[in-house]
Amino acid sequence: MAERWDLVIIGGGPAGLSAAVYGARARMSTLLIEKGRPGGQAATTEEVENYPGLGRTTGPELMKQFREHAEALGATIVRGEVGAVELQGPVKTIRTKKGEVYEARAVILCPGAEPRMLGVKGEGRLRGKGVSYCATCDADFFTDLDVVVVGNGDAAVEEAIYLTRFASSVTLICIHPEGIMDANKAAQERLFATPKIKVIWQTMVEEILGEDHVEKVALRHLGTGERTELPCDGVFVFVGTTPRTEFLRGTGIELDRKGYIIADPDTMETNIPGVFAAGDARRKWLRQIVTAAADGAIAACAAEKFLAEEEQVDREILSPEEPVLAVFWSPADSLSVHVLQQAERIVAGMGGQMRLARIDCYKSARTAARLGVFDVPAVRIFHKGIPLATLTEDFNHLEEWVVGHLPARI
């Protein structure tokens, strides 16, 4: 029998761990599934100096604190690689590749992203034999050796600086003309002030060469077209990421053409009710630890609100045996306030034969939309979860309308 949770989080990077903190703190039963060591790419980043309030720290240490915080609040973290998900309907099902099955009332997708390959000849064959995508993981293998870093963004610059602790020399290959980089200014200043680092501008790696291990790279100057070869012992690639969303294809989750999850930027909710997305796998502009953590916090709070609204709908509208008069109103709309007052008098005069449900469309717009109501005021009669009639105008004879649409036995 599958384990049932209020909230299941897929992925244990900064977004997933942050969601676990907020989910557990909100007293939701919270499960986080992570296929490797919690922390994601952040756990492989040696130096972190832009997380507010901490100054300079390390990725592994910061992610350790995230995990300990989530577990201290009651979140459960398990290791497993998700192979399939069924996300439609009120109960979501998550299956791991080893056969574990979990059910959830809400899901937050935080699968993260993985380093993008250059796609040049020799790269795949020499991966793990001098070609690496993680300086923190592999830098010590290149102690006193010469390495090449490919990239021009924050990750490439920061990892190049880190590699100077181990390597004899670091050569950064940048596709832009001299002086132009995509990295932040502070990182660039540190790069140019590091004696062990040399930058080759306006150049791309065309091929990685070697028999059993990396021996050199073939370079092509983008201005002159000149091809040269640079001897080296290792190549570190930092040219962006690819979202780990392959398992979501065919599930109904909306992805963009690059595979990133499309989610509401205000609530992190995807196109499937009760399913949210956070972190690097979400389509967004800035991918940093702090923005991933913010995504996770927003998604967990939105999930809590989603579950509370689902419980309200079930308790007040779908489950009662008696007919239910549901009023969709807003405190900012004077007519809807008047209609609500009329409805309260009508139900009070029926001696318990009918119930009243108040749906504040200002606070619970998603609930109203789910029930097919987009404007206020609106009144709808439900019986055993089935909508019988809806009134959206001419409320002067509301009581007669209600009586005329009640089930025959009332």
mmCIF file of C-alpha atoms in Angstrom:
data_model
loop_
_atom_site.group_PDB
_atom_site.id
_atom_site.type_symbol
_atom_site.label_atom_id
_atom_site.label_comp_id
_atom_site.label_asym_id
_atom_site.label_seq_id
_atom_site.Cartn_x
_atom_site.Cartn_y
_atom_site.Cartn_z
ATOM 1 C CA MET A 1 0.000 0.000 0.000
ATOM 2 C CA ALA A 2 1.343 3.412 -0.953
ATOM 3 C CA GLU A 3 2.302 5.880 1.752
ATOM 4 C CA ARG A 4 0.034 8.950 1.766
ATOM 5 C CA TRP A 5 1.462 12.427 2.459
ATOM 6 C CA ASP A 6 0.065 15.929 2.447
ATOM 7 C CA LEU A 7 3.068 17.154 0.465
ATOM 8 C CA VAL A 8 5.691 15.327 -1.574
ATOM 9 C CA ILE A 9 8.696 17.280 -2.857
ATOM 10 C CA ILE A 10 10.699 15.839 -5.748
ATOM 11 C CA GLY A 11 14.291 17.035 -5.585
ATOM 12 C CA GLY A 12 16.511 18.027 -2.675
ATOM 13 C CA GLY A 13 18.371 21.112 -3.843
ATOM 14 C CA PRO A 14 17.928 24.540 -2.223
ATOM 15 C CA ALA A 15 14.382 24.827 -3.601
ATOM 16 C CA GLY A 16 13.292 21.401 -2.369
ATOM 17 C CA LEU A 17 14.891 21.784 1.052
ATOM 18 C CA SER A 18 13.402 25.249 1.478
ATOM 19 C CA ALA A 19 9.974 23.860 0.530
ATOM 20 C CA ALA A 20 10.475 21.085 3.086
ATOM 21 C CA VAL A 21 11.223 23.657 5.801
ATOM 22 C CA TYR A 22 8.056 25.618 5.055
ATOM 23 C CA GLY A 23 5.924 22.530 4.485
ATOM 24 C CA ALA A 24 6.910 20.887 7.751
ATOM 25 C CA ARG A 25 6.586 24.154 9.667
ATOM 26 C CA ALA A 26 3.021 24.472 8.355
ATOM 27 C CA ARG A 27 2.266 21.076 9.949
ATOM 28 C CA MET A 28 1.830 19.327 6.622
ATOM 29 C CA SER A 29 3.148 15.769 6.523
ATOM 30 C CA THR A 30 6.101 16.410 4.222
ATOM 31 C CA LEU A 31 8.240 13.963 2.265
ATOM 32 C CA LEU A 32 11.253 14.948 0.174
ATOM 33 C CA ILE A 33 12.653 12.509 -2.389
ATOM 34 C CA GLU A 34 16.236 13.106 -3.553
ATOM 35 C CA LYS A 35 18.193 10.736 -5.775
ATOM 36 C CA GLY A 36 21.613 11.751 -4.449
ATOM 37 C CA ARG A 37 23.085 13.826 -1.679
ATOM 38 C CA PRO A 38 20.677 16.599 -0.649
ATOM 39 C CA GLY A 39 21.767 20.004 -1.872
ATOM 40 C CA GLY A 40 21.769 19.556 -5.635
ATOM 41 C CA GLN A 41 24.249 21.645 -7.615
ATOM 42 C CA ALA A 42 24.666 23.971 -4.632
ATOM 43 C CA ALA A 43 26.285 21.111 -2.705
ATOM 44 C CA THR A 44 29.032 20.966 -5.350
ATOM 45 C CA THR A 45 29.812 24.693 -5.216
ATOM 46 C CA GLU A 46 32.842 25.269 -3.037
ATOM 47 C CA GLU A 47 32.496 28.994 -2.373
ATOM 48 C CA VAL A 48 29.232 30.830 -1.689
ATOM 49 C CA GLU A 49 29.517 34.504 -0.801
ATOM 50 C CA ASN A 50 26.195 35.983 -1.905
ATOM 51 C CA TYR A 51 23.686 34.202 0.350
ATOM 52 C CA PRO A 52 22.304 37.013 2.535
ATOM 53 C CA GLY A 53 23.487 37.090 6.110
ATOM 54 C CA LEU A 54 26.162 34.393 5.889
ATOM 55 C CA GLY A 55 29.083 36.157 4.282
ATOM 56 C CA ARG A 56 31.436 33.617 2.716
ATOM 57 C CA THR A 57 30.589 29.934 3.229
ATOM 58 C CA THR A 58 30.646 26.725 1.225
ATOM 59 C CA GLY A 59 27.852 25.092 -0.732
ATOM 60 C CA PRO A 60 28.094 21.782 1.155
ATOM 61 C CA GLU A 61 27.954 23.522 4.534
ATOM 62 C CA LEU A 62 24.996 25.706 3.547
ATOM 63 C CA MET A 63 23.054 22.734 2.171
ATOM 64 C CA LYS A 64 23.839 20.752 5.340
ATOM 65 C CA GLN A 65 22.185 23.531 7.339
ATOM 66 C CA PHE A 66 19.175 23.516 4.994
ATOM 67 C CA ARG A 67 18.746 19.762 5.463
ATOM 68 C CA GLU A 68 19.158 19.823 9.241
ATOM 69 C CA HIS A 69 16.618 22.640 9.469
ATOM 70 C CA ALA A 70 14.035 20.727 7.418
ATOM 71 C CA GLU A 71 14.496 17.510 9.397
ATOM 72 C CA ALA A 72 14.383 19.348 12.735
ATOM 73 C CA LEU A 73 10.947 20.687 11.793
ATOM 74 C CA GLY A 74 9.655 17.207 10.959
ATOM 75 C CA ALA A 75 10.237 16.748 7.223
ATOM 76 C CA THR A 76 11.165 13.234 6.091
ATOM 77 C CA ILE A 77 13.951 12.905 3.512
ATOM 78 C CA VAL A 78 14.425 9.674 1.570
ATOM 79 C CA ARG A 79 16.801 8.681 -1.203
ATOM 80 C CA GLY A 80 15.266 7.586 -4.476
ATOM 81 C CA GLU A 81 15.114 8.463 -8.153
ATOM 82 C CA VAL A 82 11.630 9.254 -9.410
ATOM 83 C CA GLY A 83 10.784 7.319 -12.530
ATOM 84 C CA ALA A 84 7.115 8.138 -13.104
ATOM 85 C CA VAL A 85 4.416 10.418 -11.769
ATOM 86 C CA GLU A 86 0.640 10.566 -12.089
ATOM 87 C CA LEU A 87 -0.334 14.139 -11.257
ATOM 88 C CA GLN A 88 -3.931 14.516 -12.441
ATOM 89 C CA GLY A 89 -6.741 14.284 -9.886
ATOM 90 C CA PRO A 90 -6.888 14.999 -6.156
ATOM 91 C CA VAL A 91 -4.363 12.286 -5.225
ATOM 92 C CA LYS A 92 -0.978 12.336 -6.956
ATOM 93 C CA THR A 93 1.150 9.194 -7.306
ATOM 94 C CA ILE A 94 4.945 9.156 -7.371
ATOM 95 C CA ARG A 95 6.881 6.013 -8.294
ATOM 96 C CA THR A 96 10.630 5.582 -7.905
ATOM 97 C CA LYS A 97 12.760 3.499 -10.229
ATOM 98 C CA LYS A 98 13.225 0.971 -7.414
ATOM 99 C CA GLY A 99 9.496 0.460 -6.991
ATOM 100 C CA GLU A 100 8.602 2.648 -4.014
ATOM 101 C CA VAL A 101 5.176 4.278 -4.365
ATOM 102 C CA TYR A 102 4.076 7.459 -2.603
ATOM 103 C CA GLU A 103 0.793 9.336 -2.747
ATOM 104 C CA ALA A 104 0.367 13.040 -2.130
ATOM 105 C CA ARG A 105 -2.364 15.639 -1.961
ATOM 106 C CA ALA A 106 0.078 18.223 -3.322
ATOM 107 C CA VAL A 107 3.422 17.958 -5.108
ATOM 108 C CA ILE A 108 6.299 20.390 -5.553
ATOM 109 C CA LEU A 109 8.605 19.641 -8.476
ATOM 110 C CA CYS A 110 12.218 20.615 -7.745
ATOM 111 C CA PRO A 111 14.239 18.278 -9.982
ATOM 112 C CA GLY A 112 16.860 20.909 -10.703
ATOM 113 C CA ALA A 113 19.136 21.003 -13.712
ATOM 114 C CA GLU A 114 22.344 19.355 -14.842
ATOM 115 C CA PRO A 115 25.380 20.789 -16.595
ATOM 116 C CA ARG A 116 25.066 21.219 -20.350
ATOM 117 C CA MET A 117 27.667 19.494 -22.492
ATOM 118 C CA LEU A 118 29.675 21.331 -25.107
ATOM 119 C CA GLY A 119 28.753 18.774 -27.731
ATOM 120 C CA VAL A 120 32.220 18.668 -29.282
ATOM 121 C CA LYS A 121 34.177 15.687 -30.512
ATOM 122 C CA GLY A 122 35.991 13.809 -27.746
ATOM 123 C CA GLU A 123 33.880 15.204 -24.914
ATOM 124 C CA GLY A 124 31.713 12.167 -24.312
ATOM 125 C CA ARG A 125 34.541 9.669 -24.776
ATOM 126 C CA LEU A 126 36.780 11.487 -22.271
ATOM 127 C CA ARG A 127 34.117 12.328 -19.706
ATOM 128 C CA GLY A 128 35.502 11.196 -16.368
ATOM 129 C CA LYS A 129 38.945 10.894 -17.971
ATOM 130 C CA GLY A 130 39.845 14.533 -17.681
ATOM 131 C CA VAL A 131 36.531 16.080 -18.756
ATOM 132 C CA SER A 132 34.561 17.274 -15.734
ATOM 133 C CA TYR A 133 31.536 19.436 -14.942
ATOM 134 C CA CYS A 134 32.198 19.882 -11.221
ATOM 135 C CA ALA A 135 35.319 21.552 -9.872
ATOM 136 C CA THR A 136 34.381 20.852 -6.259
ATOM 137 C CA CYS A 137 34.057 17.156 -7.043
ATOM 138 C CA ASP A 138 37.207 16.691 -9.110
ATOM 139 C CA ALA A 139 39.653 19.537 -8.483
ATOM 140 C CA ASP A 140 42.003 17.511 -6.276
ATOM 141 C CA PHE A 141 42.595 15.057 -9.141
ATOM 142 C CA PHE A 142 44.354 17.873 -10.991
ATOM 143 C CA THR A 143 46.820 18.953 -8.318
ATOM 144 C CA ASP A 144 49.869 20.573 -9.949
ATOM 145 C CA LEU A 145 48.428 19.967 -13.443
ATOM 146 C CA ASP A 146 47.260 22.332 -16.177
ATOM 147 C CA VAL A 147 43.519 22.657 -16.745
ATOM 148 C CA VAL A 148 41.146 24.468 -19.083
ATOM 149 C CA VAL A 149 37.826 25.989 -18.031
ATOM 150 C CA VAL A 150 35.185 26.590 -20.698
ATOM 151 C CA GLY A 151 32.563 29.264 -20.041
ATOM 152 C CA ASN A 152 32.131 32.942 -19.247
ATOM 153 C CA GLY A 153 29.379 33.138 -16.625
ATOM 154 C CA ASP A 154 29.412 33.188 -12.831
ATOM 155 C CA ALA A 155 29.898 29.419 -12.485
ATOM 156 C CA ALA A 156 32.853 29.316 -14.902
ATOM 157 C CA VAL A 157 34.604 32.246 -13.232
ATOM 158 C CA GLU A 158 34.030 31.089 -9.659
ATOM 159 C CA GLU A 159 35.104 27.522 -10.396
ATOM 160 C CA ALA A 160 38.184 28.709 -12.291
ATOM 161 C CA ILE A 161 39.245 30.668 -9.217
ATOM 162 C CA TYR A 162 38.605 27.639 -7.016
ATOM 163 C CA LEU A 163 40.697 25.402 -9.284
ATOM 164 C CA THR A 164 43.758 27.585 -8.706
ATOM 165 C CA ARG A 165 43.995 26.042 -5.230
ATOM 166 C CA PHE A 166 44.969 22.767 -6.873
ATOM 167 C CA ALA A 167 46.056 23.215 -10.493
ATOM 168 C CA SER A 168 49.385 24.555 -11.633
ATOM 169 C CA SER A 169 47.622 26.777 -14.180
ATOM 170 C CA VAL A 170 44.059 27.527 -15.260
ATOM 171 C CA THR A 171 43.165 28.760 -18.756
ATOM 172 C CA LEU A 172 39.663 30.150 -19.224
ATOM 173 C CA ILE A 173 38.239 29.925 -22.752
ATOM 174 C CA CYS A 174 35.739 32.746 -23.348
ATOM 175 C CA ILE A 175 33.663 33.114 -26.527
ATOM 176 C CA HIS A 176 33.300 36.888 -26.141
ATOM 177 C CA PRO A 177 35.775 39.565 -27.266
ATOM 178 C CA GLU A 178 38.327 40.735 -24.727
ATOM 179 C CA GLY A 179 36.884 42.314 -21.600
ATOM 180 C CA ILE A 180 33.330 41.021 -22.112
ATOM 181 C CA MET A 181 31.937 38.368 -19.764
ATOM 182 C CA ASP A 182 28.538 37.293 -18.490
ATOM 183 C CA ALA A 183 29.790 36.891 -14.915
ATOM 184 C CA ASN A 184 29.102 39.458 -12.231
ATOM 185 C CA LYS A 185 31.651 42.274 -11.830
ATOM 186 C CA ALA A 186 32.895 41.175 -8.401
ATOM 187 C CA ALA A 187 33.722 37.700 -9.710
ATOM 188 C CA GLN A 188 35.481 39.154 -12.758
ATOM 189 C CA GLU A 189 37.638 41.393 -10.571
ATOM 190 C CA ARG A 190 38.743 38.385 -8.543
ATOM 191 C CA LEU A 191 39.440 36.438 -11.741
ATOM 192 C CA PHE A 192 41.686 39.111 -13.240
ATOM 193 C CA ALA A 193 43.507 39.489 -9.926
ATOM 194 C CA THR A 194 44.388 35.764 -9.760
ATOM 195 C CA PRO A 195 47.885 35.212 -11.197
ATOM 196 C CA LYS A 196 47.388 31.524 -12.048
ATOM 197 C CA ILE A 197 44.527 32.270 -14.461
ATOM 198 C CA LYS A 198 44.903 33.142 -18.120
ATOM 199 C CA VAL A 199 41.943 34.095 -20.332
ATOM 200 C CA ILE A 200 41.808 33.300 -24.043
ATOM 201 C CA TRP A 201 39.220 35.613 -25.602
ATOM 202 C CA GLN A 202 36.856 35.231 -28.577
ATOM 203 C CA THR A 203 37.618 31.533 -28.834
ATOM 204 C CA MET A 204 35.703 28.263 -28.736
ATOM 205 C CA VAL A 205 36.730 24.692 -27.997
ATOM 206 C CA GLU A 206 36.361 22.699 -31.202
ATOM 207 C CA GLU A 207 37.609 19.312 -29.997
ATOM 208 C CA ILE A 208 38.964 17.592 -26.891
ATOM 209 C CA LEU A 209 41.910 15.380 -27.728
ATOM 210 C CA GLY A 210 43.569 12.423 -26.012
ATOM 211 C CA GLU A 211 43.764 8.647 -26.015
ATOM 212 C CA ASP A 212 42.897 7.377 -22.531
ATOM 213 C CA HIS A 213 42.748 10.821 -20.904
ATOM 214 C CA VAL A 214 42.671 14.485 -21.889
ATOM 215 C CA GLU A 215 45.912 15.614 -23.497
ATOM 216 C CA LYS A 216 44.943 18.859 -25.234
ATOM 217 C CA VAL A 217 42.116 20.922 -26.687
ATOM 218 C CA ALA A 218 41.683 22.210 -30.222
ATOM 219 C CA LEU A 219 40.662 25.874 -30.231
ATOM 220 C CA ARG A 220 39.123 28.030 -32.966
ATOM 221 C CA HIS A 221 39.421 31.826 -32.827
ATOM 222 C CA LEU A 222 36.014 33.263 -33.723
ATOM 223 C CA GLY A 223 37.482 36.374 -35.294
ATOM 224 C CA THR A 224 40.265 34.992 -37.476
ATOM 225 C CA GLY A 225 39.186 31.360 -37.785
ATOM 226 C CA GLU A 226 42.688 30.259 -36.763
ATOM 227 C CA ARG A 227 42.874 26.786 -35.208
ATOM 228 C CA THR A 228 45.381 26.101 -32.440
ATOM 229 C CA GLU A 229 45.992 23.327 -29.957
ATOM 230 C CA LEU A 230 46.527 23.871 -26.248
ATOM 231 C CA PRO A 231 48.107 21.080 -24.147
ATOM 232 C CA CYS A 232 46.252 20.433 -20.875
ATOM 233 C CA ASP A 233 45.449 17.672 -18.397
ATOM 234 C CA GLY A 234 41.784 18.456 -17.783
ATOM 235 C CA VAL A 235 38.792 20.333 -19.155
ATOM 236 C CA PHE A 236 36.098 21.767 -16.886
ATOM 237 C CA VAL A 237 32.888 22.731 -18.685
ATOM 238 C CA PHE A 238 30.514 25.411 -17.346
ATOM 239 C CA VAL A 239 28.250 26.483 -20.213
ATOM 240 C CA GLY A 240 24.812 26.423 -18.649
ATOM 241 C CA THR A 241 22.371 23.743 -17.584
ATOM 242 C CA THR A 242 19.603 21.477 -18.849
ATOM 243 C CA PRO A 243 16.503 20.873 -16.701
ATOM 244 C CA ARG A 244 15.987 17.355 -15.332
ATOM 245 C CA THR A 245 12.400 17.159 -16.515
ATOM 246 C CA GLU A 246 12.436 14.212 -18.887
ATOM 247 C CA PHE A 247 10.295 12.191 -16.446
ATOM 248 C CA LEU A 248 7.566 14.844 -16.741
ATOM 249 C CA ARG A 249 7.029 14.499 -20.477
ATOM 250 C CA GLY A 250 3.609 13.037 -21.201
ATOM 251 C CA THR A 251 2.289 13.753 -17.701
ATOM 252 C CA GLY A 252 0.328 16.875 -18.650
ATOM 253 C CA ILE A 253 2.795 19.287 -17.025
ATOM 254 C CA GLU A 254 3.429 22.236 -19.328
ATOM 255 C CA LEU A 255 7.082 22.587 -20.354
ATOM 256 C CA ASP A 256 8.701 25.169 -22.598
ATOM 257 C CA ARG A 257 10.692 24.220 -25.691
ATOM 258 C CA LYS A 258 13.872 23.808 -23.607
ATOM 259 C CA GLY A 259 12.158 21.514 -21.111
ATOM 260 C CA TYR A 260 11.786 24.013 -18.259
ATOM 261 C CA ILE A 261 8.579 23.833 -16.212
ATOM 262 C CA ILE A 262 6.142 26.681 -16.770
ATOM 263 C CA ALA A 263 4.682 27.882 -13.471
ATOM 264 C CA ASP A 264 2.868 30.940 -12.151
ATOM 265 C CA PRO A 265 5.584 33.338 -10.896
ATOM 266 C CA ASP A 266 3.375 34.430 -7.997
ATOM 267 C CA THR A 267 2.355 31.014 -6.636
ATOM 268 C CA MET A 268 4.685 28.552 -8.428
ATOM 269 C CA GLU A 269 1.599 26.536 -9.416
ATOM 270 C CA THR A 270 1.823 24.646 -12.697
ATOM 271 C CA ASN A 271 -1.043 24.077 -15.116
ATOM 272 C CA ILE A 272 -2.150 21.092 -13.004
ATOM 273 C CA PRO A 273 -3.984 22.000 -9.762
ATOM 274 C CA GLY A 274 -2.037 21.011 -6.681
ATOM 275 C CA VAL A 275 1.273 20.666 -8.531
ATOM 276 C CA PHE A 276 3.913 23.351 -8.045
ATOM 277 C CA ALA A 277 7.446 23.900 -9.364
ATOM 278 C CA ALA A 278 10.485 25.553 -7.799
ATOM 279 C CA GLY A 279 14.168 26.041 -8.437
ATOM 280 C CA ASP A 280 16.386 25.659 -11.477
ATOM 281 C CA ALA A 281 13.968 23.426 -13.418
ATOM 282 C CA ARG A 282 11.386 26.230 -13.487
ATOM 283 C CA ARG A 283 11.387 28.740 -16.338
ATOM 284 C CA LYS A 284 12.834 31.863 -14.750
ATOM 285 C CA TRP A 285 15.381 34.599 -15.266
ATOM 286 C CA LEU A 286 17.808 34.191 -12.354
ATOM 287 C CA ARG A 287 19.049 30.825 -11.052
ATOM 288 C CA GLN A 288 20.805 31.277 -7.709
ATOM 289 C CA ILE A 289 20.614 29.545 -4.321
ATOM 290 C CA VAL A 290 18.668 32.455 -2.868
ATOM 291 C CA THR A 291 16.081 32.487 -5.682
ATOM 292 C CA ALA A 292 15.685 28.705 -5.494
ATOM 293 C CA ALA A 293 15.077 28.971 -1.754
ATOM 294 C CA ALA A 294 12.502 31.708 -2.364
ATOM 295 C CA ASP A 295 10.757 29.553 -4.971
ATOM 296 C CA GLY A 296 10.552 26.687 -2.500
ATOM 297 C CA ALA A 297 9.110 28.866 0.248
ATOM 298 C CA ILE A 298 6.464 30.318 -2.083
ATOM 299 C CA ALA A 299 5.542 26.906 -3.471
ATOM 300 C CA ALA A 300 5.127 25.363 -0.025
ATOM 301 C CA CYS A 301 2.963 28.250 1.217
ATOM 302 C CA ALA A 302 0.861 28.041 -1.962
ATOM 303 C CA ALA A 303 0.520 24.281 -1.469
ATOM 304 C CA GLU A 304 -0.663 24.832 2.098
ATOM 305 C CA LYS A 305 -3.282 27.310 0.886
ATOM 306 C CA PHE A 306 -4.310 24.933 -1.897
ATOM 307 C CA LEU A 307 -4.893 22.086 0.566
ATOM 308 C CA ALA A 308 -6.801 24.343 2.960
ATOM 309 C CA GLU A 309 -9.091 25.483 0.148
ATOM 310 C CA GLU A 310 -9.586 21.908 -1.072
ATOM 311 C CA GLU A 311 -10.583 20.903 2.456
ATOM 312 C CA GLN A 312 -13.010 23.816 2.634
ATOM 313 C CA VAL A 313 -14.649 22.871 -0.665
ATOM 314 C CA ASP A 314 -14.965 19.243 0.375
ATOM 315 C CA ARG A 315 -16.231 20.049 3.872
ATOM 316 C CA GLU A 316 -18.643 22.836 2.992
ATOM 317 C CA ILE A 317 -19.783 22.045 -0.557
ATOM 318 C CA LEU A 318 -19.080 18.500 -1.742
ATOM 319 C CA SER A 319 -19.621 16.328 1.355
ATOM 320 C CA PRO A 320 -22.846 17.578 3.038
ATOM 321 C CA GLU A 321 -25.987 15.505 2.515
ATOM 322 C CA GLU A 322 -28.131 18.634 2.656
ATOM 323 C CA PRO A 323 -28.327 21.095 -0.253
ATOM 324 C CA VAL A 324 -25.694 23.841 -0.092
ATOM 325 C CA LEU A 325 -26.186 27.464 -1.071
ATOM 326 C CA ALA A 326 -22.738 28.691 -2.100
ATOM 327 C CA VAL A 327 -22.226 32.435 -2.308
ATOM 328 C CA PHE A 328 -19.214 33.715 -4.258
ATOM 329 C CA TRP A 329 -18.516 37.184 -2.949
ATOM 330 C CA SER A 330 -15.823 39.774 -2.244
ATOM 331 C CA PRO A 331 -15.662 42.248 0.649
ATOM 332 C CA ALA A 332 -14.643 44.909 -1.876
ATOM 333 C CA ASP A 333 -17.877 44.476 -3.874
ATOM 334 C CA SER A 334 -20.912 46.044 -2.178
ATOM 335 C CA LEU A 335 -23.493 44.105 -4.211
ATOM 336 C CA SER A 336 -21.906 40.774 -3.323
ATOM 337 C CA VAL A 337 -21.895 41.722 0.370
ATOM 338 C CA HIS A 338 -25.633 42.471 0.080
ATOM 339 C CA VAL A 339 -26.251 39.129 -1.677
ATOM 340 C CA LEU A 340 -24.335 37.287 1.047
ATOM 341 C CA GLN A 341 -26.482 38.914 3.731
ATOM 342 C CA GLN A 342 -29.644 37.863 1.856
ATOM 343 C CA ALA A 343 -28.345 34.302 1.571
ATOM 344 C CA GLU A 344 -27.567 34.165 5.274
ATOM 345 C CA ARG A 345 -31.154 35.165 6.113
ATOM 346 C CA ILE A 346 -32.595 32.641 3.656
ATOM 347 C CA VAL A 347 -30.582 29.713 5.006
ATOM 348 C CA ALA A 348 -31.220 30.705 8.625
ATOM 349 C CA GLY A 349 -34.966 30.610 7.946
ATOM 350 C CA MET A 350 -34.893 27.071 6.526
ATOM 351 C CA GLY A 351 -34.445 25.359 9.874
ATOM 352 C CA GLY A 352 -31.329 23.351 9.058
ATOM 353 C CA GLN A 353 -32.617 21.974 5.740
ATOM 354 C CA MET A 354 -29.880 23.805 3.835
ATOM 355 C CA ARG A 355 -26.292 24.840 4.428
ATOM 356 C CA LEU A 356 -24.471 28.028 3.503
ATOM 357 C CA ALA A 357 -20.957 28.158 2.025
ATOM 358 C CA ARG A 358 -19.132 31.461 1.761
ATOM 359 C CA ILE A 359 -16.414 31.650 -0.911
ATOM 360 C CA ASP A 360 -14.404 34.865 -0.645
ATOM 361 C CA CYS A 361 -13.187 35.290 -4.231
ATOM 362 C CA TYR A 362 -10.625 37.864 -3.179
ATOM 363 C CA LYS A 363 -8.835 35.367 -0.927
ATOM 364 C CA SER A 364 -9.767 32.189 -2.782
ATOM 365 C CA ALA A 365 -9.789 33.088 -6.468
ATOM 366 C CA ARG A 366 -8.339 29.682 -7.365
ATOM 367 C CA THR A 367 -11.182 27.874 -5.585
ATOM 368 C CA ALA A 368 -13.782 29.966 -7.349
ATOM 369 C CA ALA A 369 -12.125 29.364 -10.716
ATOM 370 C CA ARG A 370 -11.996 25.644 -10.026
ATOM 371 C CA LEU A 371 -15.768 25.731 -9.470
ATOM 372 C CA GLY A 372 -16.256 27.720 -12.667
ATOM 373 C CA VAL A 373 -16.987 31.110 -11.116
ATOM 374 C CA PHE A 374 -14.965 34.103 -12.293
ATOM 375 C CA ASP A 375 -17.087 37.132 -11.341
ATOM 376 C CA VAL A 376 -18.898 38.252 -8.195
ATOM 377 C CA PRO A 377 -21.508 38.075 -7.023
ATOM 378 C CA ALA A 378 -22.624 34.586 -7.968
ATOM 379 C CA VAL A 379 -24.841 32.081 -6.183
ATOM 380 C CA ARG A 380 -24.887 28.362 -6.829
ATOM 381 C CA ILE A 381 -26.892 25.501 -5.336
ATOM 382 C CA PHE A 382 -25.086 22.170 -4.809
ATOM 383 C CA HIS A 383 -26.572 18.851 -3.709
ATOM 384 C CA LYS A 384 -24.243 15.989 -2.816
ATOM 385 C CA GLY A 385 -21.467 17.717 -4.698
ATOM 386 C CA ILE A 386 -23.507 18.251 -7.872
ATOM 387 C CA PRO A 387 -24.237 21.835 -9.015
ATOM 388 C CA LEU A 388 -27.986 22.249 -9.602
ATOM 389 C CA ALA A 389 -28.303 25.902 -10.605
ATOM 390 C CA THR A 390 -26.312 29.141 -10.814
ATOM 391 C CA LEU A 391 -27.464 32.757 -10.505
ATOM 392 C CA THR A 392 -25.210 35.632 -11.599
ATOM 393 C CA GLU A 393 -27.677 38.522 -11.988
ATOM 394 C CA ASP A 394 -31.094 39.814 -10.833
ATOM 395 C CA PHE A 395 -30.753 38.990 -7.139
ATOM 396 C CA ASN A 396 -33.967 40.838 -6.167
ATOM 397 C CA HIS A 397 -35.878 37.550 -5.941
ATOM 398 C CA LEU A 398 -33.118 35.392 -4.534
ATOM 399 C CA GLU A 399 -35.321 33.539 -2.053
ATOM 400 C CA GLU A 400 -37.840 32.518 -4.713
ATOM 401 C CA TRP A 401 -34.988 31.399 -6.953
ATOM 402 C CA VAL A 402 -33.492 29.265 -4.178
ATOM 403 C CA VAL A 403 -36.811 27.605 -3.306
ATOM 404 C CA GLY A 404 -37.525 26.965 -6.978
ATOM 405 C CA HIS A 405 -34.251 25.104 -7.474
ATOM 406 C CA LEU A 406 -34.160 22.936 -4.359
ATOM 407 C CA PRO A 407 -34.348 19.152 -4.705
ATOM 408 C CA ALA A 408 -37.921 17.843 -4.605
ATOM 409 C CA ARG A 409 -37.632 16.264 -1.125
ATOM 410 C CA ILE A 410 -36.874 19.574 0.580
#
